[in-house]
Amino acid sequence: MKRTSFAQWPCSIARTMDLLGDWWTPLVLREAFYGIRRFDEFQQQLGIARNTLADRLRRLVAEGLLEKRAYQADPVRYDYVLTEKGSDFYGVLAAMSRWGDRWLSGDDGPPIALHHETCGHDTHAEVVCAHCARPLTAENTRARLGSGYPPKLASRPDVVRRFAPQEDLTT
C-alpha cells in the first residue's frame, strides 16, 4: 500500500510527519542524541529489524539529518553523525518527552530526566514565545497564514475560515 505524501502540504507539521514517516525514525534520532553512531549499536539498542533500520538511516541521511562518515575502509563501515539539521530536532524530542512525562508516566515518575549541563539542574522542555518568553498555549496562540502559504490556496473560503481570528480556540 502506497502512503500519502505530505511533503508538499502547506503545513510544517505535515511536512515533518512526512519526513518522520513512522515511529522508528524519531527513536533512531533519539539514539543518535544518546551518542549512538554505528549501525549495529542502533540495531542493538532499538531491537529494530536490520532492513527497517537501513531504510530509516538512508532516509535520515538523504534528508540531511544524519551524515555518514567512514570509520573503516575494508569493508567500508560508517558512523551516522547528527548534522546541524539533525541536532535542531532535539527540541522536538524534548517537547515530546515532556508531554509523555506529564500524561503517560506511571506512579514512579518519568523514565528519563533531562539534565541541563549549563545550570546543573534537571529540567523539562517548555514551549515559549521567541519574542516575550511567555508560554505558548492553545488558549493564547492562533495559527495564521505565513509567507510560504501557497497564494492559490489562501483565498479559498475554507482556508479563509480556518485561519480567521476566533474568540476561543479550545471549544
Short mmCIF file of C-alpha atoms in Angstrom, two decimals:
data_model
loop_
_atom_site.label_atom_id
_atom_site.label_comp_id
_atom_site.label_asym_id
_atom_site.label_seq_id
_atom_site.Cartn_x
_atom_site.Cartn_y
_atom_site.Cartn_z
CA MET A 1 0.00 0.00 0.00
CA LYS A 2 1.42 3.37 -1.03
CA ARG A 3 1.30 6.00 1.67
CA THR A 4 0.13 9.54 1.04
CA SER A 5 2.96 12.07 0.84
CA PHE A 6 2.62 15.24 2.92
CA ALA A 7 5.91 16.69 1.62
CA GLN A 8 4.19 19.44 -0.38
CA TRP A 9 1.38 20.25 2.04
CA PRO A 10 1.31 23.88 3.22
CA CYS A 11 1.88 22.80 6.85
CA SER A 12 5.18 22.29 8.67
CA ILE A 13 3.65 19.64 10.93
CA ALA A 14 2.53 17.60 7.91
CA ARG A 15 5.90 18.02 6.20
CA THR A 16 7.72 16.94 9.38
CA MET A 17 5.49 13.88 9.71
CA ASP A 18 6.19 13.04 6.07
CA LEU A 19 9.91 13.10 6.85
CA LEU A 20 9.49 11.03 10.02
CA GLY A 21 7.17 8.56 8.33
CA ASP A 22 6.77 6.18 11.27
CA TRP A 23 7.60 5.66 14.94
CA TRP A 24 11.10 4.25 14.29
CA THR A 25 12.55 7.45 12.85
CA PRO A 26 12.27 9.61 16.00
CA LEU A 27 13.65 6.69 18.02
CA VAL A 28 16.66 6.42 15.70
CA LEU A 29 17.21 10.15 16.20
CA ARG A 30 16.81 9.75 19.97
CA GLU A 31 19.57 7.15 19.96
CA ALA A 32 21.78 9.48 17.92
CA PHE A 33 21.31 12.11 20.65
CA TYR A 34 22.28 9.45 23.22
CA GLY A 35 25.58 9.07 21.35
CA ILE A 36 24.86 6.01 19.22
CA ARG A 37 26.65 6.25 15.87
CA ARG A 38 27.04 2.79 14.40
CA PHE A 39 24.52 0.61 12.62
CA ASP A 40 24.96 -2.37 14.94
CA GLU A 41 24.61 -0.14 18.02
CA PHE A 42 21.35 1.35 16.71
CA GLN A 43 20.08 -2.15 15.93
CA GLN A 44 21.04 -3.49 19.35
CA GLN A 45 19.58 -0.60 21.33
CA LEU A 46 16.28 -0.47 19.41
CA GLY A 47 15.73 -4.13 18.58
CA ILE A 48 14.71 -2.96 15.10
CA ALA A 49 14.91 -5.19 12.03
CA ARG A 50 18.12 -4.56 10.08
CA ASN A 51 16.29 -3.79 6.82
CA THR A 52 13.99 -1.31 8.60
CA LEU A 53 16.96 0.38 10.27
CA ALA A 54 18.86 0.57 6.98
CA ASP A 55 15.85 2.24 5.37
CA ARG A 56 15.46 4.79 8.21
CA LEU A 57 19.17 5.64 8.26
CA ARG A 58 19.20 6.00 4.47
CA ARG A 59 16.25 8.41 4.66
CA LEU A 60 17.75 10.45 7.50
CA VAL A 61 21.00 10.78 5.53
CA ALA A 62 19.12 11.71 2.33
CA GLU A 63 17.11 14.33 4.23
CA GLY A 64 20.27 15.80 5.78
CA LEU A 65 19.61 14.96 9.46
CA LEU A 66 22.45 12.46 9.65
CA GLU A 67 25.76 12.29 7.83
CA LYS A 68 27.64 9.09 7.00
CA ARG A 69 31.34 9.12 7.92
CA ALA A 70 33.53 6.16 7.09
CA TYR A 71 35.41 4.80 10.10
CA GLN A 72 36.70 1.62 8.43
CA ALA A 73 37.93 1.02 4.89
CA ASP A 74 37.82 -2.76 4.33
CA PRO A 75 34.95 -3.43 4.45
CA VAL A 76 33.65 0.12 4.44
CA ARG A 77 31.69 0.87 7.61
CA TYR A 78 30.10 4.13 8.64
CA ASP A 79 29.28 6.22 11.66
CA TYR A 80 25.97 8.11 11.46
CA VAL A 81 26.51 11.59 12.87
CA LEU A 82 23.92 14.29 13.54
CA THR A 83 24.13 17.29 11.24
CA GLU A 84 23.05 20.81 12.19
CA LYS A 85 19.59 20.00 10.80
CA GLY A 86 19.51 16.79 12.84
CA SER A 87 20.72 18.49 16.01
CA ASP A 88 17.97 21.06 15.62
CA PHE A 89 15.43 18.22 16.02
CA TYR A 90 16.37 17.91 19.70
CA GLY A 91 13.70 20.40 20.80
CA VAL A 92 11.01 18.31 19.12
CA LEU A 93 12.10 15.20 21.03
CA ALA A 94 12.36 17.17 24.28
CA ALA A 95 8.81 18.52 23.82
CA MET A 96 7.51 15.01 23.07
CA SER A 97 9.27 13.73 26.17
CA ARG A 98 7.74 16.49 28.30
CA TRP A 99 4.23 15.61 27.10
CA GLY A 100 4.84 11.90 27.68
CA ASP A 101 6.23 12.60 31.16
CA ARG A 102 3.10 14.53 32.05
CA TRP A 103 0.46 12.26 30.54
CA LEU A 104 1.97 8.79 30.21
CA SER A 105 4.32 8.32 33.18
CA GLY A 106 3.26 5.92 35.89
CA ASP A 107 3.36 6.43 39.63
CA ASP A 108 7.16 6.07 39.64
CA GLY A 109 7.52 9.21 37.51
CA PRO A 110 9.26 9.90 34.20
CA PRO A 111 11.62 7.18 32.95
CA ILE A 112 14.27 9.66 31.74
CA ALA A 113 15.31 13.01 33.20
CA LEU A 114 16.84 15.82 31.16
CA HIS A 115 19.77 17.42 32.94
CA HIS A 116 20.75 20.92 31.79
CA GLU A 117 24.55 20.97 31.93
CA THR A 118 24.69 24.77 31.73
CA CYS A 119 22.89 25.38 35.04
CA GLY A 120 23.29 21.96 36.62
CA HIS A 121 19.59 21.23 37.13
CA ASP A 122 17.18 18.58 35.91
CA THR A 123 14.64 20.22 33.65
CA HIS A 124 11.95 19.71 31.02
CA ALA A 125 11.07 21.37 27.74
CA GLU A 126 8.88 24.45 27.73
CA VAL A 127 7.45 25.97 24.57
CA VAL A 128 7.66 29.74 24.88
CA CYS A 129 7.24 32.75 22.64
CA ALA A 130 10.53 33.64 20.96
CA HIS A 131 9.68 37.34 21.45
CA CYS A 132 8.40 37.67 25.05
CA ALA A 133 9.42 34.26 26.52
CA ARG A 134 5.92 33.59 27.88
CA PRO A 135 4.44 30.08 27.45
CA LEU A 136 2.65 29.27 24.21
CA THR A 137 -0.69 27.54 24.77
CA ALA A 138 -3.69 26.77 22.60
CA GLU A 139 -5.57 29.45 24.54
CA ASN A 140 -3.11 32.29 23.82
CA THR A 141 -1.87 31.35 20.35
CA ARG A 142 -3.51 31.08 16.95
CA ALA A 143 -2.32 29.91 13.56
CA ARG A 144 -2.37 32.39 10.71
CA LEU A 145 -1.21 32.19 7.13
CA GLY A 146 2.54 32.61 6.76
CA SER A 147 4.52 33.97 3.85
CA GLY A 148 5.09 30.45 2.47
CA TYR A 149 1.41 29.53 2.22
CA PRO A 150 0.53 28.97 -1.46
CA PRO A 151 -1.29 32.07 -2.76
CA LYS A 152 -3.61 29.96 -4.94
CA LEU A 153 -4.95 28.26 -1.78
CA ALA A 154 -5.02 31.30 0.51
CA SER A 155 -8.19 32.78 -0.99
CA ARG A 156 -10.26 29.60 -0.78
CA PRO A 157 -13.27 30.10 1.54
CA ASP A 158 -12.40 27.07 3.69
CA VAL A 159 -8.85 28.35 4.19
CA VAL A 160 -10.03 31.88 4.98
CA ARG A 161 -12.48 30.45 7.57
CA ARG A 162 -9.87 28.11 9.03
CA PHE A 163 -7.35 30.86 9.70
CA ALA A 164 -9.71 33.69 10.60
CA PRO A 165 -9.32 35.01 14.17
CA GLN A 166 -11.56 33.11 16.57
CA GLU A 167 -12.75 34.03 20.03
CA ASP A 168 -11.97 30.70 21.74
CA LEU A 169 -9.82 28.08 20.03
CA THR A 170 -10.45 25.38 22.67
CA THR A 171 -14.22 24.97 22.44
#
